[in-house]
PDB file of C-alpha atoms in Angstrom:
ATOM      1  CA  MET Q  17     101.230 282.261-151.138  1.00  0.00           C
ATOM      2  CA  SER Q  18     101.996 286.055-153.368  1.00  0.00           C
ATOM      3  CA  ARG Q  19     103.874 285.436-156.766  1.00  0.00           C
ATOM      4  CA  GLU Q  20     106.422 287.868-158.327  1.00  0.00           C
ATOM      5  CA  ILE Q  21     107.285 287.138-161.882  1.00  0.00           C
ATOM      6  CA  LEU Q  22     110.719 289.281-162.361  1.00  0.00           C
ATOM      7  CA  ARG Q  23     111.532 289.412-166.430  1.00  0.00           C
ATOM      8  CA  THR Q  24     115.735 290.527-167.603  1.00  0.00           C
ATOM      9  CA  LYS Q  25     117.709 290.619-170.285  1.00  0.00           C
ATOM     10  CA  ASN Q  26     120.345 289.495-167.316  1.00  0.00           C
ATOM     11  CA  PHE Q  27     119.183 286.205-166.174  1.00  0.00           C
ATOM     12  CA  VAL Q  28     122.743 284.651-164.232  1.00  0.00           C
ATOM     13  CA  THR Q  29     124.133 287.443-163.328  1.00  0.00           C
ATOM     14  CA  ASP Q  30     120.118 288.187-161.303  1.00  0.00           C
ATOM     15  CA  ALA Q  31     119.327 284.565-160.400  1.00  0.00           C
ATOM     16  CA  ALA Q  32     122.912 284.379-158.950  1.00  0.00           C
ATOM     17  CA  ASN Q  33     121.736 287.709-156.954  1.00  0.00           C
ATOM     18  CA  PHE Q  34     118.783 285.756-156.278  1.00  0.00           C
ATOM     19  CA  ILE Q  35     119.610 283.357-154.042  1.00  0.00           C
ATOM     20  CA  LEU Q  36     122.602 285.229-152.393  1.00  0.00           C
ATOM     21  CA  ASP Q  37     119.893 287.369-150.930  1.00  0.00           C
ATOM     22  CA  LEU Q  38     117.715 284.759-149.782  1.00  0.00           C
ATOM     23  CA  ALA Q  39     120.624 283.051-148.400  1.00  0.00           C
ATOM     24  CA  ARG Q  40     121.969 285.919-146.825  1.00  0.00           C
ATOM     25  CA  LYS Q  41     118.835 286.891-145.178  1.00  0.00           C
ATOM     26  CA  ALA Q  42     118.111 283.164-144.384  1.00  0.00           C
ATOM     27  CA  LEU Q  43     121.297 283.247-142.735  1.00  0.00           C
ATOM     28  CA  ALA Q  44     121.049 285.941-141.086  1.00  0.00           C
ATOM     29  CA  GLU Q  45     117.277 285.200-139.767  1.00  0.00           C
ATOM     30  CA  ARG Q  46     118.065 281.343-138.771  1.00  0.00           C
ATOM     31  CA  ASN Q  47     121.818 281.063-138.841  1.00  0.00           C
ATOM     32  CA  GLU Q  48     120.740 277.962-141.766  1.00  0.00           C
ATOM     33  CA  PHE Q  49     120.365 278.340-145.325  1.00  0.00           C
ATOM     34  CA  ARG Q  50     118.184 275.778-147.402  1.00  0.00           C
ATOM     35  CA  ILE Q  51     118.156 274.949-151.405  1.00  0.00           C
ATOM     36  CA  ALA Q  52     117.231 272.363-152.875  1.00  0.00           C
ATOM     37  CA  LEU Q  53     118.882 272.750-156.674  1.00  0.00           C
ATOM     38  CA  SER Q  54     116.939 271.873-160.273  1.00  0.00           C
ATOM     39  CA  GLY Q  55     119.067 270.187-162.838  1.00  0.00           C
ATOM     40  CA  GLY Q  56     118.352 270.727-166.532  1.00  0.00           C
ATOM     41  CA  ASN Q  57     120.678 273.597-169.590  1.00  0.00           C
ATOM     42  CA  THR Q  58     119.326 276.446-167.231  1.00  0.00           C
ATOM     43  CA  PRO Q  59     120.483 276.589-163.893  1.00  0.00           C
ATOM     44  CA  ARG Q  60     123.896 275.365-165.099  1.00  0.00           C
ATOM     45  CA  PRO Q  61     125.255 279.381-165.520  1.00  0.00           C
ATOM     46  CA  VAL Q  62     123.566 280.260-162.524  1.00  0.00           C
ATOM     47  CA  TYR Q  63     125.072 278.304-160.716  1.00  0.00           C
ATOM     48  CA  THR Q  64     128.465 278.803-161.995  1.00  0.00           C
ATOM     49  CA  GLU Q  65     127.994 281.753-161.242  1.00  0.00           C
ATOM     50  CA  LEU Q  66     126.496 281.910-158.026  1.00  0.00           C
ATOM     51  CA  ALA Q  67     130.104 280.203-157.067  1.00  0.00           C
ATOM     52  CA  ARG Q  68     132.155 283.047-158.805  1.00  0.00           C
ATOM     53  CA  MET Q  69     129.773 285.585-156.179  1.00  0.00           C
ATOM     54  CA  GLY Q  70     129.137 283.206-153.016  1.00  0.00           C
ATOM     55  CA  ARG Q  71     132.571 283.000-152.351  1.00  0.00           C
ATOM     56  CA  ASP Q  72     131.998 284.515-148.899  1.00  0.00           C
ATOM     57  CA  LEU Q  73     129.225 282.634-147.933  1.00  0.00           C
ATOM     58  CA  PRO Q  74     129.440 280.320-145.245  1.00  0.00           C
ATOM     59  CA  TRP Q  75     129.215 277.123-146.682  1.00  0.00           C
ATOM     60  CA  GLU Q  76     128.937 275.027-143.779  1.00  0.00           C
ATOM     61  CA  LYS Q  77     126.196 276.446-143.107  1.00  0.00           C
ATOM     62  CA  ILE Q  78     124.379 275.698-146.065  1.00  0.00           C
ATOM     63  CA  LEU Q  79     122.235 272.515-146.902  1.00  0.00           C
ATOM     64  CA  ILE Q  80     122.026 271.371-150.083  1.00  0.00           C
ATOM     65  CA  THR Q  81     118.933 268.935-151.567  1.00  0.00           C
ATOM     66  CA  PHE Q  82     118.222 268.599-154.531  1.00  0.00           C
ATOM     67  CA  GLY Q  83     114.032 267.909-155.940  1.00  0.00           C
ATOM     68  CA  ASP Q  84     114.678 265.624-158.196  1.00  0.00           C
ATOM     69  CA  GLU Q  85     117.304 263.332-159.926  1.00  0.00           C
ATOM     70  CA  ARG Q  86     118.490 260.556-162.529  1.00  0.00           C
ATOM     71  CA  CYS Q  87     118.924 257.173-161.813  1.00  0.00           C
ATOM     72  CA  VAL Q  88     121.788 257.721-162.561  1.00  0.00           C
ATOM     73  CA  PRO Q  89     125.545 257.230-160.630  1.00  0.00           C
ATOM     74  CA  PRO Q  90     126.807 260.598-159.277  1.00  0.00           C
ATOM     75  CA  ASP Q  91     129.717 260.360-162.434  1.00  0.00           C
ATOM     76  CA  ASP Q  92     127.174 260.388-165.057  1.00  0.00           C
ATOM     77  CA  GLU Q  93     126.683 262.664-167.411  1.00  0.00           C
ATOM     78  CA  GLN Q  94     122.976 263.182-167.358  1.00  0.00           C
ATOM     79  CA  SER Q  95     122.803 263.347-162.430  1.00  0.00           C
ATOM     80  CA  ASN Q  96     122.103 266.207-161.697  1.00  0.00           C
ATOM     81  CA  TYR Q  97     124.379 266.137-159.422  1.00  0.00           C
ATOM     82  CA  HIS Q  98     127.135 265.814-161.206  1.00  0.00           C
ATOM     83  CA  MET Q  99     126.629 268.568-163.612  1.00  0.00           C
ATOM     84  CA  ALA Q 100     125.637 270.660-159.602  1.00  0.00           C
ATOM     85  CA  ARG Q 101     129.128 269.210-158.184  1.00  0.00           C
ATOM     86  CA  GLN Q 102     131.114 270.589-161.204  1.00  0.00           C
ATOM     87  CA  ALA Q 103     129.212 274.224-161.829  1.00  0.00           C
ATOM     88  CA  LEU Q 104     128.446 275.038-157.448  1.00  0.00           C
ATOM     89  CA  PHE Q 105     130.733 272.441-155.384  1.00  0.00           C
ATOM     90  CA  ILE Q 106     133.961 272.521-156.681  1.00  0.00           C
ATOM     91  CA  PRO Q 107     134.176 275.922-157.409  1.00  0.00           C
ATOM     92  CA  ALA Q 108     132.719 276.763-154.613  1.00  0.00           C
ATOM     93  CA  ASN Q 109     133.936 274.693-152.012  1.00  0.00           C
ATOM     94  CA  VAL Q 110     131.339 273.039-150.909  1.00  0.00           C
ATOM     95  CA  PRO Q 111     132.245 271.072-148.124  1.00  0.00           C
ATOM     96  CA  ASP Q 112     130.704 266.964-148.590  1.00  0.00           C
ATOM     97  CA  LYS Q 113     128.212 267.338-144.906  1.00  0.00           C
ATOM     98  CA  SER Q 114     126.446 270.873-147.225  1.00  0.00           C
ATOM     99  CA  VAL Q 115     125.399 267.958-149.458  1.00  0.00           C
ATOM    100  CA  MET Q 116     122.239 265.902-149.281  1.00  0.00           C
ATOM    101  CA  ARG Q 117     123.061 263.777-152.600  1.00  0.00           C
ATOM    102  CA  MET Q 118     119.611 261.864-154.419  1.00  0.00           C
ATOM    103  CA  ARG Q 119     121.563 258.770-154.610  1.00  0.00           C
ATOM    104  CA  GLY Q 120     120.222 257.299-158.159  1.00  0.00           C
ATOM    105  CA  GLU Q 121     122.942 254.984-158.665  1.00  0.00           C
ATOM    106  CA  ILE Q 122     120.411 252.300-156.143  1.00  0.00           C
ATOM    107  CA  ASP Q 123     116.734 251.313-156.429  1.00  0.00           C
ATOM    108  CA  PRO Q 124     114.490 253.774-156.860  1.00  0.00           C
ATOM    109  CA  GLN Q 125     112.206 253.045-154.426  1.00  0.00           C
ATOM    110  CA  VAL Q 126     115.621 252.670-151.458  1.00  0.00           C
ATOM    111  CA  ALA Q 127     116.967 255.418-152.864  1.00  0.00           C
ATOM    112  CA  ALA Q 128     113.969 257.628-152.378  1.00  0.00           C
ATOM    113  CA  GLN Q 129     112.129 256.320-149.181  1.00  0.00           C
ATOM    114  CA  GLU Q 130     116.147 257.032-147.623  1.00  0.00           C
ATOM    115  CA  TYR Q 131     116.519 260.723-149.501  1.00  0.00           C
ATOM    116  CA  GLN Q 132     112.451 261.259-147.047  1.00  0.00           C
ATOM    117  CA  ASP Q 133     113.398 260.183-143.720  1.00  0.00           C
ATOM    118  CA  GLY Q 134     116.909 262.431-144.009  1.00  0.00           C
ATOM    119  CA  THR Q 135     115.190 264.828-144.592  1.00  0.00           C
ATOM    120  CA  ASP Q 136     111.767 263.964-142.151  1.00  0.00           C
ATOM    121  CA  LEU Q 137     115.349 264.059-139.595  1.00  0.00           C
ATOM    122  CA  LEU Q 138     116.407 266.783-140.711  1.00  0.00           C
ATOM    123  CA  ALA Q 139     112.350 268.225-139.779  1.00  0.00           C
ATOM    124  CA  THR Q 140     112.728 266.020-136.443  1.00  0.00           C
ATOM    125  CA  ARG Q 141     116.063 267.472-135.081  1.00  0.00           C
ATOM    126  CA  ARG Q 142     114.128 270.958-135.724  1.00  0.00           C
ATOM    127  CA  GLY Q 143     110.859 270.399-134.299  1.00  0.00           C
ATOM    128  CA  GLU Q 144     109.036 270.573-137.810  1.00  0.00           C
ATOM    129  CA  GLN Q 145     106.091 268.637-139.022  1.00  0.00           C
ATOM    130  CA  MET Q 146     108.147 268.153-142.182  1.00  0.00           C
ATOM    131  CA  TYR Q 147     110.618 269.434-143.564  1.00  0.00           C
ATOM    132  CA  ARG Q 148     110.727 273.209-144.701  1.00  0.00           C
ATOM    133  CA  HIS Q 149     113.142 274.614-147.342  1.00  0.00           C
ATOM    134  CA  ASP Q 150     114.355 278.450-147.575  1.00  0.00           C
ATOM    135  CA  LEU Q 151     114.283 278.071-151.067  1.00  0.00           C
ATOM    136  CA  ILE Q 152     113.967 276.151-154.139  1.00  0.00           C
ATOM    137  CA  LEU Q 153     114.405 276.181-157.548  1.00  0.00           C
ATOM    138  CA  LEU Q 154     112.849 274.644-160.164  1.00  0.00           C
ATOM    139  CA  GLY Q 155     112.643 273.714-164.307  1.00  0.00           C
ATOM    140  CA  LEU Q 156     109.920 274.090-166.836  1.00  0.00           C
ATOM    141  CA  GLY Q 157     109.635 271.188-168.936  1.00  0.00           C
ATOM    142  CA  ASP Q 158     108.632 271.836-172.904  1.00  0.00           C
ATOM    143  CA  ASP Q 159     105.703 269.686-170.916  1.00  0.00           C
ATOM    144  CA  GLY Q 160     104.709 271.578-168.001  1.00  0.00           C
ATOM    145  CA  HIS Q 161     106.949 269.515-166.039  1.00  0.00           C
ATOM    146  CA  THR Q 162     108.392 270.049-162.884  1.00  0.00           C
ATOM    147  CA  ALA Q 163     110.992 268.751-161.382  1.00  0.00           C
ATOM    148  CA  SER Q 164     110.749 264.859-161.724  1.00  0.00           C
ATOM    149  CA  LEU Q 165     106.921 265.016-162.002  1.00  0.00           C
ATOM    150  CA  PHE Q 166     105.573 265.208-165.641  1.00  0.00           C
ATOM    151  CA  PRO Q 167     101.709 265.173-166.856  1.00  0.00           C
ATOM    152  CA  GLY Q 168      99.812 261.379-166.798  1.00  0.00           C
ATOM    153  CA  THR Q 169     102.705 260.382-163.913  1.00  0.00           C
ATOM    154  CA  VAL Q 170     101.547 258.222-160.628  1.00  0.00           C
ATOM    155  CA  ALA Q 171     103.731 260.860-158.680  1.00  0.00           C
ATOM    156  CA  LEU Q 172     101.038 263.998-159.270  1.00  0.00           C
ATOM    157  CA  GLU Q 173      98.780 262.697-156.774  1.00  0.00           C
ATOM    158  CA  GLU Q 174     100.367 261.643-154.239  1.00  0.00           C
ATOM    159  CA  THR Q 175      99.219 263.709-150.495  1.00  0.00           C
ATOM    160  CA  SER Q 176     101.240 262.318-148.323  1.00  0.00           C
ATOM    161  CA  ARG Q 177     104.766 261.308-149.193  1.00  0.00           C
ATOM    162  CA  ARG Q 178     107.193 263.504-149.318  1.00  0.00           C
ATOM    163  CA  VAL Q 179     110.330 261.774-152.388  1.00  0.00           C
ATOM    164  CA  VAL Q 180     109.276 259.045-154.952  1.00  0.00           C
ATOM    165  CA  ALA Q 181     110.081 257.395-157.186  1.00  0.00           C
ATOM    166  CA  ASN Q 182     107.887 258.313-160.663  1.00  0.00           C
ATOM    167  CA  PHE Q 183     107.771 256.063-163.011  1.00  0.00           C
ATOM    168  CA  VAL Q 184     108.080 258.118-166.298  1.00  0.00           C
ATOM    169  CA  PRO Q 185     106.389 256.625-169.418  1.00  0.00           C
ATOM    170  CA  LYS Q 186     107.631 258.809-172.162  1.00  0.00           C
ATOM    171  CA  PHE Q 187     111.774 257.709-171.289  1.00  0.00           C
ATOM    172  CA  ASN Q 188     110.013 254.403-170.319  1.00  0.00           C
ATOM    173  CA  VAL Q 189     112.878 255.235-166.854  1.00  0.00           C
ATOM    174  CA  SER Q 190     112.195 255.743-163.468  1.00  0.00           C
ATOM    175  CA  ARG Q 191     113.245 259.453-161.538  1.00  0.00           C
ATOM    176  CA  LEU Q 192     113.635 260.451-158.344  1.00  0.00           C
ATOM    177  CA  THR Q 193     111.665 264.225-157.135  1.00  0.00           C
ATOM    178  CA  PHE Q 194     110.185 265.911-154.405  1.00  0.00           C
ATOM    179  CA  THR Q 195     106.096 265.678-154.418  1.00  0.00           C
ATOM    180  CA  PHE Q 196     103.739 268.820-154.126  1.00  0.00           C
ATOM    181  CA  PRO Q 197     103.694 268.685-149.700  1.00  0.00           C
ATOM    182  CA  LEU Q 198     107.488 269.242-150.132  1.00  0.00           C
ATOM    183  CA  ILE Q 199     107.672 271.363-152.486  1.00  0.00           C
ATOM    184  CA  ASN Q 200     104.396 273.599-151.615  1.00  0.00           C
ATOM    185  CA  GLN Q 201     105.688 273.205-147.682  1.00  0.00           C
ATOM    186  CA  ALA Q 202     108.952 275.922-148.857  1.00  0.00           C
ATOM    187  CA  ARG Q 203     109.289 279.198-147.212  1.00  0.00           C
ATOM    188  CA  HIS Q 204     110.192 280.583-151.383  1.00  0.00           C
ATOM    189  CA  VAL Q 205     110.456 278.481-154.673  1.00  0.00           C
ATOM    190  CA  CYS Q 206     111.819 279.785-157.788  1.00  0.00           C
ATOM    191  CA  PHE Q 207     111.429 278.256-161.297  1.00  0.00           C
ATOM    192  CA  LEU Q 208     114.509 279.275-163.661  1.00  0.00           C
ATOM    193  CA  VAL Q 209     112.950 279.535-167.057  1.00  0.00           C
ATOM    194  CA  ASN Q 210     114.374 280.722-170.623  1.00  0.00           C
ATOM    195  CA  ALA Q 211     111.430 282.399-171.808  1.00  0.00           C
ATOM    196  CA  ALA Q 212     111.847 282.342-174.791  1.00  0.00           C
ATOM    197  CA  LYS Q 213     111.348 278.635-175.761  1.00  0.00           C
ATOM    198  CA  HIS Q 214     108.802 278.934-173.272  1.00  0.00           C
ATOM    199  CA  VAL Q 215     106.017 281.903-173.971  1.00  0.00           C
ATOM    200  CA  GLU Q 216     102.730 280.477-174.123  1.00  0.00           C
ATOM    201  CA  LEU Q 217     103.715 277.338-171.595  1.00  0.00           C
ATOM    202  CA  ILE Q 218     104.997 279.696-168.953  1.00  0.00           C
ATOM    203  CA  GLU Q 219     100.829 281.979-169.466  1.00  0.00           C
ATOM    204  CA  SER Q 220      99.146 278.864-169.314  1.00  0.00           C
ATOM    205  CA  VAL Q 221     100.971 277.564-166.319  1.00  0.00           C
ATOM    206  CA  LEU Q 222     100.406 281.214-164.648  1.00  0.00           C
ATOM    207  CA  LYS Q 223      97.235 281.077-165.931  1.00  0.00           C
ATOM    208  CA  GLY Q 224      96.535 277.771-163.338  1.00  0.00           C
ATOM    209  CA  ASP Q 225      96.390 275.577-166.331  1.00  0.00           C
ATOM    210  CA  PRO Q 226      95.412 271.796-164.641  1.00  0.00           C
ATOM    211  CA  LYS Q 227      96.991 269.757-166.815  1.00  0.00           C
ATOM    212  CA  TYR Q 228     100.902 271.754-166.717  1.00  0.00           C
ATOM    213  CA  PRO Q 229     102.219 270.609-163.111  1.00  0.00           C
ATOM    214  CA  ALA Q 230     104.484 272.949-163.017  1.00  0.00           C
ATOM    215  CA  SER Q 231     100.703 275.427-161.590  1.00  0.00           C
ATOM    216  CA  ARG Q 232     100.463 272.704-159.329  1.00  0.00           C
ATOM    217  CA  VAL Q 233     102.944 274.332-157.506  1.00  0.00           C
ATOM    218  CA  ASN Q 234     101.669 277.163-154.363  1.00  0.00           C
ATOM    219  CA  PRO Q 235     103.032 277.630-151.360  1.00  0.00           C
ATOM    220  CA  ALA Q 236     101.281 277.027-148.888  1.00  0.00           C
ATOM    221  CA  ALA Q 237     102.726 279.687-147.079  1.00  0.00           C
ATOM    222  CA  GLY Q 238     105.700 281.202-148.939  1.00  0.00           C
ATOM    223  CA  ASN Q 239     106.581 282.885-152.188  1.00  0.00           C
ATOM    224  CA  LEU Q 240     106.435 281.934-156.024  1.00  0.00           C
ATOM    225  CA  THR Q 241     109.315 283.967-157.872  1.00  0.00           C
ATOM    226  CA  TRP Q 242     109.291 283.149-161.475  1.00  0.00           C
ATOM    227  CA  ILE Q 243     112.722 284.715-163.339  1.00  0.00           C
ATOM    228  CA  LEU Q 244     112.542 284.261-166.459  1.00  0.00           C
ATOM    229  CA  GLY Q 245     115.250 285.018-168.996  1.00  0.00           C
ATOM    230  CA  GLU Q 246     113.931 287.535-171.390  1.00  0.00           C
ATOM    231  CA  ALA Q 247     113.924 290.343-174.200  1.00  0.00           C
ATOM    232  CA  ALA Q 248     110.945 292.042-171.699  1.00  0.00           C
ATOM    233  CA  PRO Q 249     110.315 294.661-168.505  1.00  0.00           C
ATOM    234  CA  ASP Q 250     112.166 294.423-165.218  1.00  0.00           C
ATOM    235  CA  SER Q 251     109.258 292.989-163.758  1.00  0.00           C
ATOM    236  CA  VAL Q 252     105.634 292.561-163.292  1.00  0.00           C
ATOM    237  CA  ARG Q 253     104.487 291.390-159.695  1.00  0.00           C
ATOM    238  CA  SER Q 254     101.481 290.264-159.652  1.00  0.00           C
TER     239      SER Q 254
END
């Protein structure tokens, strides 16, 4: 694994360009681009900019999945799918067949198994043992969680299943989430983070503090990038 840390004053534009560059590279090499989106407020303007800058992308050759989802209907304001649809899918005219939605409105265990089965089928069709994303976008919570892998939850110890329903005691709800086996299978993983809110936390995660789930994101045969929105030098490589 190689790691790159990008500190930028132009977070939205640089993040959108980063995604576009990887998309065009994957399309040129494999005639397909597989990206998993993250939820929350931080990526929303990035998706809006991606829709604007990526009008020439062949969206029919792009497969969009979600790293996690809240157990709510797709039109709920808390739904990651709803946010991505408003910010990206509608403005960019992304075809429905390019989006693989987590069904947060049904039983969480059923929804997780359904999503895993869907990605497994795609992997089998391509001769893969496990579905491999070209890019997985992740965020960072105040408690060091990423996707819906929260501290102290059962999903952190999952070693075989790729998608699970993870009960989160602090919210008393279940969420659908990718697990580390699937995340770390990706060709590239990128954290999109507003660094001003997480200065000490980011340093701890980057040092590998095991109490923070995000520190366990280490692509086995891929790259890891952190794009940090802050007033700092443009980039530091490590």
